[in-house]
mmCIF file of C-alpha atoms in Angstrom:
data_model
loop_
_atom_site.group_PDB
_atom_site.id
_atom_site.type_symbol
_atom_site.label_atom_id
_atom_site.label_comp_id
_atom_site.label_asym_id
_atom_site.label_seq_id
_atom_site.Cartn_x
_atom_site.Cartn_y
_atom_site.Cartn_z
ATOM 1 C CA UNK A 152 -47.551 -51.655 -4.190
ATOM 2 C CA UNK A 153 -49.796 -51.976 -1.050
ATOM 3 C CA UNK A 154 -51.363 -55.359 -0.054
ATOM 4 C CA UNK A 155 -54.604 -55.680 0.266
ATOM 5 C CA UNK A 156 -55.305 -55.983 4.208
ATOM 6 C CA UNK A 157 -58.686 -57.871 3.489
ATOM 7 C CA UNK A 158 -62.295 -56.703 4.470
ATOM 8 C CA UNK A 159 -61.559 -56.819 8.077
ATOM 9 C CA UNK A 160 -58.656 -54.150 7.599
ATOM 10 C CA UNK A 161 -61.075 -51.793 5.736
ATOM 11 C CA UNK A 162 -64.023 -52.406 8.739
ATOM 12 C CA UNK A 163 -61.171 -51.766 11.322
ATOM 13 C CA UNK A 164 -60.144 -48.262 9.813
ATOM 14 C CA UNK A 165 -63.545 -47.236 8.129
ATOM 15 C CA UNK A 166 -64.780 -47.630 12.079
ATOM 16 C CA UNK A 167 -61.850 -45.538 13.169
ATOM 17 C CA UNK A 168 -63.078 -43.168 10.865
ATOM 18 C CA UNK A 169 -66.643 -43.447 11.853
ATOM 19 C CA UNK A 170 -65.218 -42.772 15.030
ATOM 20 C CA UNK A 171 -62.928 -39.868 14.574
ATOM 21 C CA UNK A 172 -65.887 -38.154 12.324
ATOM 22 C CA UNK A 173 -68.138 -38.278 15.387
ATOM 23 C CA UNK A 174 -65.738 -36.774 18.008
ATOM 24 C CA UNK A 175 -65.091 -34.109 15.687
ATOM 25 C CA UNK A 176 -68.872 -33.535 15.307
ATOM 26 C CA UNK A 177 -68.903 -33.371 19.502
ATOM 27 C CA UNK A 178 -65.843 -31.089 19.054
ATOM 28 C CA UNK A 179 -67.604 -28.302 17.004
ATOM 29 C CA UNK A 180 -70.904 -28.870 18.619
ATOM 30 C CA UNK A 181 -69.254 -28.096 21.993
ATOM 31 C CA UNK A 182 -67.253 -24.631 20.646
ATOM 32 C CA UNK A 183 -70.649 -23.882 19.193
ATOM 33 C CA UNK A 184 -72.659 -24.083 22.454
ATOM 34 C CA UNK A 185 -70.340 -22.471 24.541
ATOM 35 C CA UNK A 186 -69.744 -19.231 21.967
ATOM 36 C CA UNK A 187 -73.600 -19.194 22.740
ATOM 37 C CA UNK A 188 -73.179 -18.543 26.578
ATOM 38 C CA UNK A 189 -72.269 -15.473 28.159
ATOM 39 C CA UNK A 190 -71.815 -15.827 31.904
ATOM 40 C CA UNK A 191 -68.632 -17.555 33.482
ATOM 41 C CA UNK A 192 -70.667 -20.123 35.636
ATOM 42 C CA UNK A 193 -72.586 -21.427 32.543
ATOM 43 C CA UNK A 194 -69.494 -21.746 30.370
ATOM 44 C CA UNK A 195 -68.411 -23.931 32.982
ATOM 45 C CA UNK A 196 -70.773 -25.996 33.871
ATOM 46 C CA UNK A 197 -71.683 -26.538 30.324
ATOM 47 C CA UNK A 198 -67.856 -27.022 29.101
ATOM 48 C CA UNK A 199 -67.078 -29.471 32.328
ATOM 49 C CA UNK A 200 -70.796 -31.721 31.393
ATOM 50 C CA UNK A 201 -69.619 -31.468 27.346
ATOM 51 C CA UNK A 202 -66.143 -32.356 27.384
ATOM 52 C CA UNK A 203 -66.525 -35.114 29.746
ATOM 53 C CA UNK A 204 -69.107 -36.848 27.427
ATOM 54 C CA UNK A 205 -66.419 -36.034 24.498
ATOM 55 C CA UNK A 206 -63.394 -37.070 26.289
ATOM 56 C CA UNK A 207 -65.368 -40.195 27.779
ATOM 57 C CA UNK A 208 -64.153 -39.302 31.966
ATOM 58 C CA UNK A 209 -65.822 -39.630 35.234
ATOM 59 C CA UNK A 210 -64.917 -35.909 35.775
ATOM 60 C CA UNK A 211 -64.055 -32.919 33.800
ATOM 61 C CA UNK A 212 -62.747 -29.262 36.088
ATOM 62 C CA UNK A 213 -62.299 -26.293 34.392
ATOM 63 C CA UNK A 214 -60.152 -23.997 36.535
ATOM 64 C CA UNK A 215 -59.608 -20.143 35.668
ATOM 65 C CA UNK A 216 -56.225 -18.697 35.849
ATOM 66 C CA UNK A 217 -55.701 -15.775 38.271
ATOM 67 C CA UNK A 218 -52.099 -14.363 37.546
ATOM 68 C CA UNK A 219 -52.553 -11.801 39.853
ATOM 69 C CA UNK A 220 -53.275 -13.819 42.879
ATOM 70 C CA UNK A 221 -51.241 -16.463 41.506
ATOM 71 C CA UNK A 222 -54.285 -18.883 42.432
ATOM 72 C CA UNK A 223 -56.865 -20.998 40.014
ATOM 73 C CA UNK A 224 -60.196 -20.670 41.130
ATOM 74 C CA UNK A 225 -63.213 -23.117 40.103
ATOM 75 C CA UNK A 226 -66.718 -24.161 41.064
ATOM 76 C CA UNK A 227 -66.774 -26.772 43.721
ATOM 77 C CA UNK A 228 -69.865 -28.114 45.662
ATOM 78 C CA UNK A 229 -71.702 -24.725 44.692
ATOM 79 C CA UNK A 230 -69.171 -22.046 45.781
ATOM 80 C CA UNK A 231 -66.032 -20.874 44.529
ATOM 81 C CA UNK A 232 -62.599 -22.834 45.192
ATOM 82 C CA UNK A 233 -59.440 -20.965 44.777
ATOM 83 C CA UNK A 234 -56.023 -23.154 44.590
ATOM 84 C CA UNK A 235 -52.703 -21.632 44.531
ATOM 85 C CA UNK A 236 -51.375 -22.367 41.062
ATOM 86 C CA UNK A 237 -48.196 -23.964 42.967
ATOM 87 C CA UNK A 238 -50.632 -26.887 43.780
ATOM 88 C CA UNK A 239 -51.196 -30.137 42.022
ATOM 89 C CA UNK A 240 -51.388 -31.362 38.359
ATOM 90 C CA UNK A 241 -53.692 -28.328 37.246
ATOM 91 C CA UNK A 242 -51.607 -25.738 39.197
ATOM 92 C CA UNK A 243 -48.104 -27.240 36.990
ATOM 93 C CA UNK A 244 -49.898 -26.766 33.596
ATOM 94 C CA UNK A 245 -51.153 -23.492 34.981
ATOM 95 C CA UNK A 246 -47.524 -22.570 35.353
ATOM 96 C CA UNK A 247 -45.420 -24.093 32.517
ATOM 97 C CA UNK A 248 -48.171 -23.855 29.957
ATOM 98 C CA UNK A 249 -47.555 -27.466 28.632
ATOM 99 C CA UNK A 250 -50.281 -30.265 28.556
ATOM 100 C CA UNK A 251 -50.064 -33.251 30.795
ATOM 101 C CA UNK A 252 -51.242 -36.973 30.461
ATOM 102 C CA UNK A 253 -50.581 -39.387 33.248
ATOM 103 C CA UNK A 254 -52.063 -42.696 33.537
ATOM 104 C CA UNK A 255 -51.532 -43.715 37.088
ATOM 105 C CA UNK A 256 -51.592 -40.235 39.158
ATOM 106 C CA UNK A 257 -50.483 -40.966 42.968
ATOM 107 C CA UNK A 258 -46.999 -41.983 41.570
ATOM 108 C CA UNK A 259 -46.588 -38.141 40.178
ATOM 109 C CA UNK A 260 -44.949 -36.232 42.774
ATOM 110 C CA UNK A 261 -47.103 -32.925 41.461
ATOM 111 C CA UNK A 262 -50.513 -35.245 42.246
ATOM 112 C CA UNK A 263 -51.849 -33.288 45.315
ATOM 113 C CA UNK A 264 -53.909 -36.326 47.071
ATOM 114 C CA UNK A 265 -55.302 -34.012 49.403
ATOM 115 C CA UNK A 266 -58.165 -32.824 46.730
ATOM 116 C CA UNK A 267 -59.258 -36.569 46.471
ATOM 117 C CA UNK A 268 -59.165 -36.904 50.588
ATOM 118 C CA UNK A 269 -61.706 -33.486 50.831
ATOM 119 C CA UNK A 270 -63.456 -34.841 47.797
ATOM 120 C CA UNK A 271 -63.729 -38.606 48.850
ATOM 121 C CA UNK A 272 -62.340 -39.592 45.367
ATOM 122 C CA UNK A 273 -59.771 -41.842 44.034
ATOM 123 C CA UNK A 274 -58.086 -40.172 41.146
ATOM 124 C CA UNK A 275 -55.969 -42.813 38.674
ATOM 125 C CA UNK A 276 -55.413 -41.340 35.788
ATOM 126 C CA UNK A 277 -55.419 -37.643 34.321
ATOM 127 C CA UNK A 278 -55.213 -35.557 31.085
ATOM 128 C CA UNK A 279 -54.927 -31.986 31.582
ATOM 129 C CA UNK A 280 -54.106 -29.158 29.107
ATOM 130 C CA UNK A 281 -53.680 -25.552 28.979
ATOM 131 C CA UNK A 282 -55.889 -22.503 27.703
ATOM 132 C CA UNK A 283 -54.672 -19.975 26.149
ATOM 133 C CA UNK A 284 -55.363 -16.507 24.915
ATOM 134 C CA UNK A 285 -54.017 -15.415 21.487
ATOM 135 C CA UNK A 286 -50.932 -14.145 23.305
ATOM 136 C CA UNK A 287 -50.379 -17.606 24.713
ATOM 137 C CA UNK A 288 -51.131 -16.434 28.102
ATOM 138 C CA UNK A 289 -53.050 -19.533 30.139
ATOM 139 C CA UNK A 290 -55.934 -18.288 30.980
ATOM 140 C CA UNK A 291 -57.559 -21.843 31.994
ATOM 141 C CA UNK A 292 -56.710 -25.641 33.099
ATOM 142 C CA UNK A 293 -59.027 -28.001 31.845
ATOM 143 C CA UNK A 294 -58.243 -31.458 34.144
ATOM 144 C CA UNK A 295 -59.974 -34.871 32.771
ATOM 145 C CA UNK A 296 -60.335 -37.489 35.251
ATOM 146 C CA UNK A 297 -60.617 -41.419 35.097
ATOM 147 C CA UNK A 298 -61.262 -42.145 31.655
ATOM 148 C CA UNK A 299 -64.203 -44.265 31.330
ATOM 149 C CA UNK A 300 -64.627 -47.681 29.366
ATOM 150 C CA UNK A 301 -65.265 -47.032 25.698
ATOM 151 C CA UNK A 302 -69.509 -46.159 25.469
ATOM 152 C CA UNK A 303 -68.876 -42.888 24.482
ATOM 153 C CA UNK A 304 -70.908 -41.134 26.728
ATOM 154 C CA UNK A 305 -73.601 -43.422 28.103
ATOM 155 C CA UNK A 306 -73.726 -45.277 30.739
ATOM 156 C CA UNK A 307 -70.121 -46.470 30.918
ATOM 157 C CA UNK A 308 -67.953 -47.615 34.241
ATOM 158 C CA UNK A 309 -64.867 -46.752 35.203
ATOM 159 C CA UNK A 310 -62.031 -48.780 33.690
ATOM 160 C CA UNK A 311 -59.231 -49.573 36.266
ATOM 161 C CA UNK A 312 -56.931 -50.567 33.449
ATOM 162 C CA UNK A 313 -58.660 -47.678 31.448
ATOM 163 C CA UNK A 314 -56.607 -44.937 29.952
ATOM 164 C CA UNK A 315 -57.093 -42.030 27.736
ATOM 165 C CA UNK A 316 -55.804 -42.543 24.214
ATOM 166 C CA UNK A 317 -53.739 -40.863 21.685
ATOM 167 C CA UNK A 318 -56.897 -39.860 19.697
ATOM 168 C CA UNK A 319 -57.966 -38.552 23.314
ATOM 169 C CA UNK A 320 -55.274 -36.430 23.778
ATOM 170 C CA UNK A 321 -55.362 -34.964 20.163
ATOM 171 C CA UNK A 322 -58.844 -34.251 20.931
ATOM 172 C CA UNK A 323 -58.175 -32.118 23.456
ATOM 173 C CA UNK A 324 -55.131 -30.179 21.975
ATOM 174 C CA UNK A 325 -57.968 -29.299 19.388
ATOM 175 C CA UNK A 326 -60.463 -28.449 22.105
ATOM 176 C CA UNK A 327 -58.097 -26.335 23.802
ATOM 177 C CA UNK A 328 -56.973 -23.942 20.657
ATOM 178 C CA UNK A 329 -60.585 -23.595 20.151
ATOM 179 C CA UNK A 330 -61.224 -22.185 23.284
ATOM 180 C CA UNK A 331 -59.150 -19.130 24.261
ATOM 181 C CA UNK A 332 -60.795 -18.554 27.011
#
Protein backbone atom coordinates (compact mmCIF):
# COMPACT_ATOMS: atom_id res chain seq x y z
CA UNK A 1 0.00 0.00 0.00
CA UNK A 2 1.49 3.50 -0.71
CA UNK A 3 1.58 6.22 2.03
CA UNK A 4 0.15 9.13 1.56
CA UNK A 5 3.14 11.76 1.05
CA UNK A 6 0.79 14.70 2.22
CA UNK A 7 -0.30 17.82 0.13
CA UNK A 8 3.15 19.06 -0.18
CA UNK A 9 4.22 15.71 -2.01
CA UNK A 10 1.31 16.10 -4.52
CA UNK A 11 2.32 20.19 -5.08
CA UNK A 12 6.01 18.98 -5.47
CA UNK A 13 5.20 16.41 -8.36
CA UNK A 14 1.95 18.07 -9.84
CA UNK A 15 4.67 21.17 -10.38
CA UNK A 16 7.09 18.74 -11.91
CA UNK A 17 4.44 17.93 -14.09
CA UNK A 18 3.41 21.43 -14.78
CA UNK A 19 6.84 21.67 -15.63
CA UNK A 20 7.60 18.76 -17.83
CA UNK A 21 4.09 19.58 -19.77
CA UNK A 22 5.51 23.00 -20.66
CA UNK A 23 8.97 21.93 -21.99
CA UNK A 24 7.29 19.50 -24.03
CA UNK A 25 4.96 22.25 -25.37
CA UNK A 26 8.51 24.33 -26.21
CA UNK A 27 9.69 20.97 -27.65
CA UNK A 28 6.96 20.61 -30.39
CA UNK A 29 6.61 24.28 -30.84
CA UNK A 30 10.33 24.41 -31.77
CA UNK A 31 10.17 21.14 -34.43
CA UNK A 32 7.13 22.98 -35.67
CA UNK A 33 8.84 26.32 -36.46
CA UNK A 34 11.81 25.02 -37.83
CA UNK A 35 9.87 22.35 -40.39
CA UNK A 36 8.49 25.89 -41.42
CA UNK A 37 11.96 27.29 -42.57
CA UNK A 38 13.72 26.48 -45.57
CA UNK A 39 17.15 28.09 -45.74
CA UNK A 40 20.20 26.75 -43.62
CA UNK A 41 21.01 30.21 -41.96
CA UNK A 42 17.40 30.59 -40.64
CA UNK A 43 17.19 27.05 -39.28
CA UNK A 44 20.02 28.08 -37.37
CA UNK A 45 19.58 31.03 -36.06
CA UNK A 46 16.10 30.15 -35.16
CA UNK A 47 17.08 26.53 -33.64
CA UNK A 48 20.29 28.19 -31.64
CA UNK A 49 17.58 31.39 -30.16
CA UNK A 50 14.75 28.32 -29.48
CA UNK A 51 16.64 25.74 -27.85
CA UNK A 52 18.50 28.00 -25.67
CA UNK A 53 15.20 29.43 -24.21
CA UNK A 54 14.11 25.54 -23.91
CA UNK A 55 17.25 24.24 -22.53
CA UNK A 56 17.54 27.47 -20.21
CA UNK A 57 21.72 28.33 -21.48
CA UNK A 58 23.63 31.42 -22.07
CA UNK A 59 24.49 29.93 -25.53
CA UNK A 60 23.20 27.40 -27.89
CA UNK A 61 25.76 26.47 -31.48
CA UNK A 62 24.49 24.43 -33.95
CA UNK A 63 27.40 23.11 -36.03
CA UNK A 64 26.87 21.16 -39.47
CA UNK A 65 28.77 18.08 -40.12
CA UNK A 66 31.05 18.06 -43.21
CA UNK A 67 32.30 14.35 -43.64
CA UNK A 68 33.97 15.17 -46.58
CA UNK A 69 36.20 17.84 -45.29
CA UNK A 70 36.16 16.21 -42.07
CA UNK A 71 35.39 19.84 -40.58
CA UNK A 72 32.02 21.33 -38.73
CA UNK A 73 31.21 24.53 -39.98
CA UNK A 74 28.80 27.16 -38.14
CA UNK A 75 27.79 30.81 -38.08
CA UNK A 76 30.07 32.91 -36.01
CA UNK A 77 30.12 36.79 -35.74
CA UNK A 78 28.26 36.87 -39.25
CA UNK A 79 30.46 34.60 -41.43
CA UNK A 80 31.03 31.07 -41.65
CA UNK A 81 33.44 29.13 -39.10
CA UNK A 82 34.71 25.82 -40.12
CA UNK A 83 36.40 23.53 -37.22
CA UNK A 84 38.07 20.36 -37.92
CA UNK A 85 35.83 17.73 -36.36
CA UNK A 86 39.16 16.52 -34.42
CA UNK A 87 38.63 19.73 -32.29
CA UNK A 88 36.90 20.21 -29.01
CA UNK A 89 33.72 18.87 -27.28
CA UNK A 90 31.49 19.37 -30.53
CA UNK A 91 34.20 17.92 -32.87
CA UNK A 92 34.20 14.35 -30.28
CA UNK A 93 30.36 13.99 -30.58
CA UNK A 94 30.81 14.81 -34.24
CA UNK A 95 33.01 11.77 -34.37
CA UNK A 96 31.74 9.04 -31.97
CA UNK A 97 28.12 9.95 -32.40
CA UNK A 98 27.39 9.78 -28.58
CA UNK A 99 25.95 12.75 -26.49
CA UNK A 100 28.02 14.52 -23.94
CA UNK A 101 27.20 16.34 -20.57
CA UNK A 102 29.96 17.87 -18.55
CA UNK A 103 29.50 20.14 -15.76
CA UNK A 104 32.81 21.77 -15.23
CA UNK A 105 34.47 21.89 -18.93
CA UNK A 106 38.31 23.10 -18.60
CA UNK A 107 38.97 19.82 -16.61
CA UNK A 108 37.93 17.72 -19.98
CA UNK A 109 40.96 17.16 -21.87
CA UNK A 110 38.64 17.35 -25.32
CA UNK A 111 37.56 21.18 -23.98
CA UNK A 112 39.42 23.27 -26.66
CA UNK A 113 39.89 26.68 -24.49
CA UNK A 114 41.09 28.35 -27.41
CA UNK A 115 37.29 29.03 -28.76
CA UNK A 116 36.57 30.83 -25.36
CA UNK A 117 40.12 32.91 -25.69
CA UNK A 118 38.92 34.17 -29.58
CA UNK A 119 35.45 34.46 -28.18
CA UNK A 120 36.28 36.25 -24.79
CA UNK A 121 34.07 33.64 -22.97
CA UNK A 122 34.34 31.49 -20.01
CA UNK A 123 32.74 28.20 -20.77
CA UNK A 124 31.81 25.95 -17.36
CA UNK A 125 29.62 23.64 -18.18
CA UNK A 126 28.29 21.89 -21.49
CA UNK A 127 25.61 19.52 -22.92
CA UNK A 128 26.10 18.55 -26.37
CA UNK A 129 24.38 15.85 -28.50
CA UNK A 130 24.42 14.44 -31.85
CA UNK A 131 22.11 14.77 -35.07
CA UNK A 132 21.37 12.29 -36.97
CA UNK A 133 19.89 11.28 -40.26
CA UNK A 134 17.66 8.16 -40.45
CA UNK A 135 20.81 6.19 -41.27
CA UNK A 136 22.37 7.40 -38.05
CA UNK A 137 24.83 9.39 -39.90
CA UNK A 138 25.61 12.84 -37.68
CA UNK A 139 24.78 15.29 -39.66
CA UNK A 140 24.86 18.11 -36.77
CA UNK A 141 26.32 19.02 -33.11
CA UNK A 142 24.09 20.94 -31.16
CA UNK A 143 26.52 22.41 -28.04
CA UNK A 144 24.52 24.08 -24.93
CA UNK A 145 26.49 26.34 -22.89
CA UNK A 146 26.29 27.58 -19.16
CA UNK A 147 23.04 26.59 -18.04
CA UNK A 148 21.26 29.42 -16.61
CA UNK A 149 19.44 29.73 -13.11
CA UNK A 150 15.97 28.23 -13.28
CA UNK A 151 13.52 31.36 -15.03
CA UNK A 152 12.95 29.44 -17.87
CA UNK A 153 13.75 31.74 -20.38
CA UNK A 154 13.55 35.27 -19.01
CA UNK A 155 15.76 37.21 -17.69
CA UNK A 156 17.84 34.68 -15.76
CA UNK A 157 21.83 34.88 -14.71
CA UNK A 158 24.25 32.60 -15.00
CA UNK A 159 24.50 30.07 -12.17
CA UNK A 160 28.18 29.29 -11.20
CA UNK A 161 27.02 26.26 -9.27
CA UNK A 162 24.35 25.88 -12.11
CA UNK A 163 24.10 22.69 -14.04
CA UNK A 164 21.90 21.17 -16.58
CA UNK A 165 19.60 18.49 -15.23
CA UNK A 166 18.51 15.07 -15.97
CA UNK A 167 15.13 16.38 -17.32
CA UNK A 168 17.61 18.71 -19.40
CA UNK A 169 19.38 16.15 -20.91
CA UNK A 170 16.23 14.00 -21.75
CA UNK A 171 15.04 17.04 -23.34
CA UNK A 172 17.49 17.17 -25.65
CA UNK A 173 17.80 13.40 -26.59
CA UNK A 174 14.09 14.18 -27.65
CA UNK A 175 15.06 17.36 -29.47
CA UNK A 176 17.71 15.68 -31.25
CA UNK A 177 15.58 12.52 -32.78
CA UNK A 178 13.24 15.13 -33.84
CA UNK A 179 15.53 16.84 -35.85
CA UNK A 180 17.39 14.78 -38.48
CA UNK A 181 18.85 17.35 -39.85
Amino acid sequence: MLEDSGEEGVSKHEEHLMNTIRHMESLFEVCADLSALTKIKDIMHTLEQRVSRLMSCDRVTLFMVDHLTHEMWTRFGGGDTRVSMDTGLAGWVARNGVPMYIDDAETDARFDKNIDAIAGYKTRNVLVIPLQDQRKRVTAVLECVNKVKEGYGGGAELGHGTSFTTEDKVMSLLLASQMGV
